[in-house]
Every structure is written in structure tokens, then in C-alpha cells.
């Protein structure tokens, strides 16, 4: 894949403000935000400030090992979030991009299956929605909120520069 979509820091700032405006205008305000680490950490932080929602958790998922290179399945990495803390809450799951959509689907499944299991108990299930900066046409999941759509490989401002070493 030679063609790239480049997101600048300014584009990230503007994009997450616009995405937040979409969320607010939909009339749905989350009680808490879950960032899908690591790609969702910066978008989730920006959206958290723009929404004024201070409660944030993270789910750390590993799937890509390089440009277009993935493991067989996305997998949850420690430290694991205590999902019981989302009981009865409106949850906004935030990631950088829904590409295959499999990472986001896995996280949404973990949350919704937890909600389902609560149906047999006494607690009210959660309502989970998801927001991404970019979605790709092939994604298996259609995000509730997306800023842009592209089928190119995206360069995010936080992951294009090399790691700093001594
Ligand atoms: P998915 O499970 O939707 O295929 O992708 C999961 C994760 O892989 C994304 O959250 C992101 O961190 C990484 N990823 C997928 N597509 C791209 C891309 O086009 N550019 C970059 N930099 N990362 C990507």
C-alpha cells in the first residue's frame, strides 16, 4: 500500500472537536469513556476533555504487528479493566480507526456480553456506542460516530516518528 492518508496534529485537534460535536448533537452523552489502547488513547483523551467527561478506562488490545500485518485474532492484554464498573452506564468506546473493525468489534462484544450476562441478574445492562476518527469501508462494524472515511493506510501524528532511544 503506497498511498497514505496523513493526519496532522492540527487535524487531530479539529477532528476530535468535530467528532465530539456530532456526539453531543446526537443527544447522547456517555457516563464513561473507554479508550482502546494504544491507538484510541489520544482520541479518547481529546474527546474526554471536549465532552467534559472525566471518567476514563482503557482496554489494551494487540492486533497489528506492522503496516497491514496482523495476528490471527485481536487479543486483550493486561492490565485488564474491571468491566463490572460499567454496569448500568452509558459507555463510549473510542479508537483511532475501524479498519477491519475486528478490534472494535471484540471490545464491543466484551462490553455487550457483559451487559447481557447482567440481564439475568439485577443490574441494568450498559449501553455502549463507539467513536473513531477514521472508518474504512471494509470494517465489519459500523461505528456510531466517525469523523472521516478512507481506504488508505493512515499515518497518525503520534505513531509516525521513530521511537526515541538513548
Ligand atoms: P482493526 O482491528 O480495525 O483492523 O484495526 C485495529 C487497530 O490497528 C487500529 O486501532 C489501529 O491502531 C491499527 N490500524 C489499523 N489500520 C490502521 C491504519 O491505517 N494506520 C495506522 N497507523 N494504524 C492502523
PDB file of C-alpha atoms and ligand atoms in Angstrom:
ATOM      1  CA  UNK A   1       0.000   0.000   0.000  1.00  0.00           C
ATOM      2  CA  UNK A   2       1.817   3.128  -1.170  1.00  0.00           C
ATOM      3  CA  UNK A   3      -0.962   5.707  -0.843  1.00  0.00           C
ATOM      4  CA  UNK A   4      -1.277   7.184   2.626  1.00  0.00           C
ATOM      5  CA  UNK A   5      -3.714   9.412   4.468  1.00  0.00           C
ATOM      6  CA  UNK A   6      -1.843  11.727   6.828  1.00  0.00           C
ATOM      7  CA  UNK A   7      -3.476  13.132   9.937  1.00  0.00           C
ATOM      8  CA  UNK A   8      -1.640  16.176  11.307  1.00  0.00           C
ATOM      9  CA  UNK A   9      -1.710  17.262  14.977  1.00  0.00           C
ATOM     10  CA  UNK A  10      -3.935  20.170  13.915  1.00  0.00           C
ATOM     11  CA  UNK A  11      -6.214  17.763  12.005  1.00  0.00           C
ATOM     12  CA  UNK A  12      -6.372  15.576  15.106  1.00  0.00           C
ATOM     13  CA  UNK A  13      -7.374  18.579  17.240  1.00  0.00           C
ATOM     14  CA  UNK A  14     -10.033  19.787  14.789  1.00  0.00           C
ATOM     15  CA  UNK A  15     -11.273  16.263  14.021  1.00  0.00           C
ATOM     16  CA  UNK A  16     -11.827  15.281  17.642  1.00  0.00           C
ATOM     17  CA  UNK A  17     -13.686  18.572  18.323  1.00  0.00           C
ATOM     18  CA  UNK A  18     -15.964  17.877  15.318  1.00  0.00           C
ATOM     19  CA  UNK A  19     -16.476  14.270  16.386  1.00  0.00           C
ATOM     20  CA  UNK A  20     -17.437  15.461  19.873  1.00  0.00           C
ATOM     21  CA  UNK A  21     -19.917  17.935  18.382  1.00  0.00           C
ATOM     22  CA  UNK A  22     -21.550  15.018  16.482  1.00  0.00           C
ATOM     23  CA  UNK A  23     -21.837  13.015  19.699  1.00  0.00           C
ATOM     24  CA  UNK A  24     -23.390  15.939  21.611  1.00  0.00           C
ATOM     25  CA  UNK A  25     -25.772  16.732  18.742  1.00  0.00           C
ATOM     26  CA  UNK A  26     -26.971  13.113  18.729  1.00  0.00           C
ATOM     27  CA  UNK A  27     -28.335  13.821  22.204  1.00  0.00           C
ATOM     28  CA  UNK A  28     -26.347  11.029  23.839  1.00  0.00           C
ATOM     29  CA  UNK A  29     -23.742  11.828  26.488  1.00  0.00           C
ATOM     30  CA  UNK A  30     -21.679   8.943  27.876  1.00  0.00           C
ATOM     31  CA  UNK A  31     -21.114   8.387  31.603  1.00  0.00           C
ATOM     32  CA  UNK A  32     -17.704   6.981  30.889  1.00  0.00           C
ATOM     33  CA  UNK A  33     -15.215   6.590  28.066  1.00  0.00           C
ATOM     34  CA  UNK A  34     -13.180   3.504  27.253  1.00  0.00           C
ATOM     35  CA  UNK A  35     -10.022   4.100  25.217  1.00  0.00           C
ATOM     36  CA  UNK A  36      -8.841   1.212  23.090  1.00  0.00           C
ATOM     37  CA  UNK A  37      -5.089   1.314  23.713  1.00  0.00           C
ATOM     38  CA  UNK A  38      -2.892   2.337  22.322  1.00  0.00           C
ATOM     39  CA  UNK A  39      -4.408   3.934  19.188  1.00  0.00           C
ATOM     40  CA  UNK A  40      -7.505   5.193  20.988  1.00  0.00           C
ATOM     41  CA  UNK A  41      -5.640   6.825  23.902  1.00  0.00           C
ATOM     42  CA  UNK A  42      -5.083  10.254  22.355  1.00  0.00           C
ATOM     43  CA  UNK A  43      -8.503  10.466  20.642  1.00  0.00           C
ATOM     44  CA  UNK A  44     -10.206   9.349  23.880  1.00  0.00           C
ATOM     45  CA  UNK A  45      -8.313  11.975  25.889  1.00  0.00           C
ATOM     46  CA  UNK A  46      -9.253  14.740  23.453  1.00  0.00           C
ATOM     47  CA  UNK A  47     -12.916  13.662  23.364  1.00  0.00           C
ATOM     48  CA  UNK A  48     -12.988  13.337  27.147  1.00  0.00           C
ATOM     49  CA  UNK A  49     -11.904  16.977  27.560  1.00  0.00           C
ATOM     50  CA  UNK A  50     -14.230  18.193  24.777  1.00  0.00           C
ATOM     51  CA  UNK A  51     -17.205  16.366  26.365  1.00  0.00           C
ATOM     52  CA  UNK A  52     -16.248  17.235  29.932  1.00  0.00           C
ATOM     53  CA  UNK A  53     -16.477  13.534  30.853  1.00  0.00           C
ATOM     54  CA  UNK A  54     -13.737  12.744  33.355  1.00  0.00           C
ATOM     55  CA  UNK A  55     -14.221   9.003  33.826  1.00  0.00           C
ATOM     56  CA  UNK A  56     -11.927   7.044  31.539  1.00  0.00           C
ATOM     57  CA  UNK A  57     -10.880   3.404  31.374  1.00  0.00           C
ATOM     58  CA  UNK A  58      -8.675   1.582  28.894  1.00  0.00           C
ATOM     59  CA  UNK A  59      -8.730  -1.758  27.169  1.00  0.00           C
ATOM     60  CA  UNK A  60      -5.387  -2.733  25.748  1.00  0.00           C
ATOM     61  CA  UNK A  61      -5.724  -4.716  22.524  1.00  0.00           C
ATOM     62  CA  UNK A  62      -2.984  -6.131  20.336  1.00  0.00           C
ATOM     63  CA  UNK A  63      -3.720  -6.940  16.684  1.00  0.00           C
ATOM     64  CA  UNK A  64      -1.372  -5.227  14.185  1.00  0.00           C
ATOM     65  CA  UNK A  65       2.313  -6.074  14.071  1.00  0.00           C
ATOM     66  CA  UNK A  66       3.174  -3.813  11.108  1.00  0.00           C
ATOM     67  CA  UNK A  67       1.599  -1.961   8.154  1.00  0.00           C
ATOM     68  CA  UNK A  68      -1.255  -4.270   7.102  1.00  0.00           C
ATOM     69  CA  UNK A  69       0.227  -7.125   9.211  1.00  0.00           C
ATOM     70  CA  UNK A  70      -1.989  -8.660  11.878  1.00  0.00           C
ATOM     71  CA  UNK A  71      -2.110 -11.505  14.358  1.00  0.00           C
ATOM     72  CA  UNK A  72      -4.774 -14.182  13.700  1.00  0.00           C
ATOM     73  CA  UNK A  73      -7.108 -12.575  16.262  1.00  0.00           C
ATOM     74  CA  UNK A  74      -7.123  -9.333  18.257  1.00  0.00           C
ATOM     75  CA  UNK A  75      -6.352 -10.090  21.901  1.00  0.00           C
ATOM     76  CA  UNK A  76      -6.806  -8.298  25.210  1.00  0.00           C
ATOM     77  CA  UNK A  77      -3.582  -7.534  27.048  1.00  0.00           C
ATOM     78  CA  UNK A  78      -3.091  -6.817  30.754  1.00  0.00           C
ATOM     79  CA  UNK A  79      -3.772  -4.760  32.785  1.00  0.00           C
ATOM     80  CA  UNK A  80      -7.406  -5.799  32.351  1.00  0.00           C
ATOM     81  CA  UNK A  81     -10.209  -3.359  33.104  1.00  0.00           C
ATOM     82  CA  UNK A  82     -12.799  -4.313  35.710  1.00  0.00           C
ATOM     83  CA  UNK A  83     -15.892  -4.468  33.466  1.00  0.00           C
ATOM     84  CA  UNK A  84     -18.249  -4.516  36.466  1.00  0.00           C
ATOM     85  CA  UNK A  85     -17.520  -0.781  36.764  1.00  0.00           C
ATOM     86  CA  UNK A  86     -19.561  -0.219  33.575  1.00  0.00           C
ATOM     87  CA  UNK A  87     -22.784  -1.706  34.997  1.00  0.00           C
ATOM     88  CA  UNK A  88     -25.766   0.440  34.054  1.00  0.00           C
ATOM     89  CA  UNK A  89     -23.582   3.066  32.402  1.00  0.00           C
ATOM     90  CA  UNK A  90     -23.589   4.700  29.002  1.00  0.00           C
ATOM     91  CA  UNK A  91     -20.181   3.788  27.618  1.00  0.00           C
ATOM     92  CA  UNK A  92     -18.368   5.440  24.723  1.00  0.00           C
ATOM     93  CA  UNK A  93     -15.619   3.263  23.249  1.00  0.00           C
ATOM     94  CA  UNK A  94     -13.023   5.336  21.376  1.00  0.00           C
ATOM     95  CA  UNK A  95     -10.411   4.182  18.884  1.00  0.00           C
ATOM     96  CA  UNK A  96      -8.290   5.831  16.189  1.00  0.00           C
ATOM     97  CA  UNK A  97      -9.651   3.789  13.260  1.00  0.00           C
ATOM     98  CA  UNK A  98     -12.051   0.962  12.463  1.00  0.00           C
ATOM     99  CA  UNK A  99     -10.024  -0.753   9.712  1.00  0.00           C
ATOM    100  CA  UNK A 100     -11.035  -4.421   9.587  1.00  0.00           C
ATOM    101  CA  UNK A 101     -13.180  -3.359  12.550  1.00  0.00           C
ATOM    102  CA  UNK A 102     -12.233  -6.566  14.363  1.00  0.00           C
ATOM    103  CA  UNK A 103     -10.550  -4.821  17.305  1.00  0.00           C
ATOM    104  CA  UNK A 104     -13.537  -2.575  17.919  1.00  0.00           C
ATOM    105  CA  UNK A 105     -15.957  -5.477  17.439  1.00  0.00           C
ATOM    106  CA  UNK A 106     -14.043  -7.521  20.009  1.00  0.00           C
ATOM    107  CA  UNK A 107     -14.165  -4.695  22.572  1.00  0.00           C
ATOM    108  CA  UNK A 108     -17.877  -4.019  21.902  1.00  0.00           C
ATOM    109  CA  UNK A 109     -18.582  -7.771  22.257  1.00  0.00           C
ATOM    110  CA  UNK A 110     -16.759  -7.904  25.608  1.00  0.00           C
ATOM    111  CA  UNK A 111     -18.855  -4.970  26.861  1.00  0.00           C
ATOM    112  CA  UNK A 112     -22.186  -6.104  25.389  1.00  0.00           C
ATOM    113  CA  UNK A 113     -21.748  -9.713  26.511  1.00  0.00           C
ATOM    114  CA  UNK A 114     -21.085  -8.389  29.993  1.00  0.00           C
ATOM    115  CA  UNK A 115     -24.305  -6.336  29.710  1.00  0.00           C
ATOM    116  CA  UNK A 116     -26.180  -9.434  28.516  1.00  0.00           C
ATOM    117  CA  UNK A 117     -24.989 -11.517  31.456  1.00  0.00           C
ATOM    118  CA  UNK A 118     -26.363  -8.805  33.736  1.00  0.00           C
ATOM    119  CA  UNK A 119     -29.843  -9.340  32.216  1.00  0.00           C
ATOM    120  CA  UNK A 120     -30.084 -12.489  34.325  1.00  0.00           C
ATOM    121  CA  UNK A 121     -29.066 -10.622  37.450  1.00  0.00           C
ATOM    122  CA  UNK A 122     -30.498  -7.448  38.919  1.00  0.00           C
ATOM    123  CA  UNK A 123     -28.325  -4.791  37.331  1.00  0.00           C
ATOM    124  CA  UNK A 124     -29.271  -2.716  34.306  1.00  0.00           C
ATOM    125  CA  UNK A 125     -27.215  -3.505  31.200  1.00  0.00           C
ATOM    126  CA  UNK A 126     -24.889  -0.951  29.731  1.00  0.00           C
ATOM    127  CA  UNK A 127     -25.476   0.952  26.545  1.00  0.00           C
ATOM    128  CA  UNK A 128     -22.299   1.062  24.530  1.00  0.00           C
ATOM    129  CA  UNK A 129     -21.537   3.154  21.459  1.00  0.00           C
ATOM    130  CA  UNK A 130     -18.273   3.677  19.621  1.00  0.00           C
ATOM    131  CA  UNK A 131     -16.459   6.604  18.038  1.00  0.00           C
ATOM    132  CA  UNK A 132     -13.452   6.613  15.714  1.00  0.00           C
ATOM    133  CA  UNK A 133     -11.539   9.300  13.849  1.00  0.00           C
ATOM    134  CA  UNK A 134     -11.490   7.174  10.678  1.00  0.00           C
ATOM    135  CA  UNK A 135     -13.526   4.290   9.403  1.00  0.00           C
ATOM    136  CA  UNK A 136     -12.623   2.155   6.435  1.00  0.00           C
ATOM    137  CA  UNK A 137     -15.259   0.776   4.030  1.00  0.00           C
ATOM    138  CA  UNK A 138     -14.342  -2.858   4.811  1.00  0.00           C
ATOM    139  CA  UNK A 139     -14.948  -2.577   8.560  1.00  0.00           C
ATOM    140  CA  UNK A 140     -17.108  -5.389   9.998  1.00  0.00           C
ATOM    141  CA  UNK A 141     -18.544  -2.883  12.462  1.00  0.00           C
ATOM    142  CA  UNK A 142     -20.201   0.418  11.539  1.00  0.00           C
ATOM    143  CA  UNK A 143     -19.076   2.903  14.215  1.00  0.00           C
ATOM    144  CA  UNK A 144     -21.802   5.089  15.750  1.00  0.00           C
ATOM    145  CA  UNK A 145     -19.586   8.139  15.236  1.00  0.00           C
ATOM    146  CA  UNK A 146     -16.804   8.602  12.667  1.00  0.00           C
ATOM    147  CA  UNK A 147     -15.089  11.788  11.509  1.00  0.00           C
ATOM    148  CA  UNK A 148     -13.751  10.630   8.117  1.00  0.00           C
ATOM    149  CA  UNK A 149     -13.774   7.596   5.841  1.00  0.00           C
ATOM    150  CA  UNK A 150     -10.773   6.335   3.875  1.00  0.00           C
ATOM    151  CA  UNK A 151      -9.453   3.084   2.434  1.00  0.00           C
ATOM    152  CA  UNK A 152      -5.802   4.225   2.606  1.00  0.00           C
ATOM    153  CA  UNK A 153      -3.265   3.358   5.305  1.00  0.00           C
ATOM    154  CA  UNK A 154      -3.379   6.247   7.785  1.00  0.00           C
ATOM    155  CA  UNK A 155      -0.345   7.950   9.313  1.00  0.00           C
ATOM    156  CA  UNK A 156      -1.314   9.181  12.773  1.00  0.00           C
ATOM    157  CA  UNK A 157       0.764  12.019  14.237  1.00  0.00           C
ATOM    158  CA  UNK A 158       1.639  10.023  17.376  1.00  0.00           C
ATOM    159  CA  UNK A 159       2.987   6.966  15.576  1.00  0.00           C
ATOM    160  CA  UNK A 160       4.834   8.270  12.518  1.00  0.00           C
ATOM    161  CA  UNK A 161       8.031   9.479  14.207  1.00  0.00           C
ATOM    162  CA  UNK A 162      10.571   6.874  15.372  1.00  0.00           C
ATOM    163  CA  UNK A 163      10.794   5.767  18.993  1.00  0.00           C
ATOM    164  CA  UNK A 164      13.351   7.868  20.903  1.00  0.00           C
ATOM    165  CA  UNK A 165      16.316   5.880  22.129  1.00  0.00           C
ATOM    166  CA  UNK A 166      19.467   6.758  24.028  1.00  0.00           C
TER     167      UNK A 166
HETATM  168  P1  LIG B   1      -8.786  -3.116  13.047  1.00  0.00           P
HETATM  169  O1  LIG B   1      -8.975  -4.154  14.091  1.00  0.00           O
HETATM  170  O2  LIG B   1     -10.000  -2.256  12.857  1.00  0.00           O
HETATM  171  O3  LIG B   1      -8.358  -3.732  11.725  1.00  0.00           O
HETATM  172  O4  LIG B   1      -7.586  -2.169  13.477  1.00  0.00           O
HETATM  173  C1  LIG B   1      -7.189  -2.079  14.805  1.00  0.00           C
HETATM  174  C2  LIG B   1      -6.055  -1.147  15.074  1.00  0.00           C
HETATM  175  O5  LIG B   1      -4.996  -1.322  14.128  1.00  0.00           O
HETATM  176  C3  LIG B   1      -6.407   0.312  14.970  1.00  0.00           C
HETATM  177  O6  LIG B   1      -6.983   0.780  16.168  1.00  0.00           O
HETATM  178  C4  LIG B   1      -5.035   0.925  14.723  1.00  0.00           C
HETATM  179  O7  LIG B   1      -4.328   1.106  15.922  1.00  0.00           O
HETATM  180  C5  LIG B   1      -4.351  -0.103  13.860  1.00  0.00           C
HETATM  181  N1  LIG B   1      -4.569   0.278  12.448  1.00  0.00           N
HETATM  182  C6  LIG B   1      -5.495  -0.214  11.601  1.00  0.00           C
HETATM  183  N2  LIG B   1      -5.460   0.429  10.415  1.00  0.00           N
HETATM  184  C7  LIG B   1      -4.505   1.382  10.534  1.00  0.00           C
HETATM  185  C8  LIG B   1      -4.005   2.414   9.646  1.00  0.00           C
HETATM  186  O8  LIG B   1      -4.454   2.616   8.507  1.00  0.00           O
HETATM  187  N3  LIG B   1      -2.989   3.194  10.134  1.00  0.00           N
HETATM  188  C9  LIG B   1      -2.450   3.012  11.370  1.00  0.00           C
HETATM  189  N4  LIG B   1      -1.449   3.809  11.739  1.00  0.00           N
HETATM  190  N5  LIG B   1      -2.911   2.069  12.237  1.00  0.00           N
HETATM  191  C10 LIG B   1      -3.925   1.271  11.822  1.00  0.00           C
END
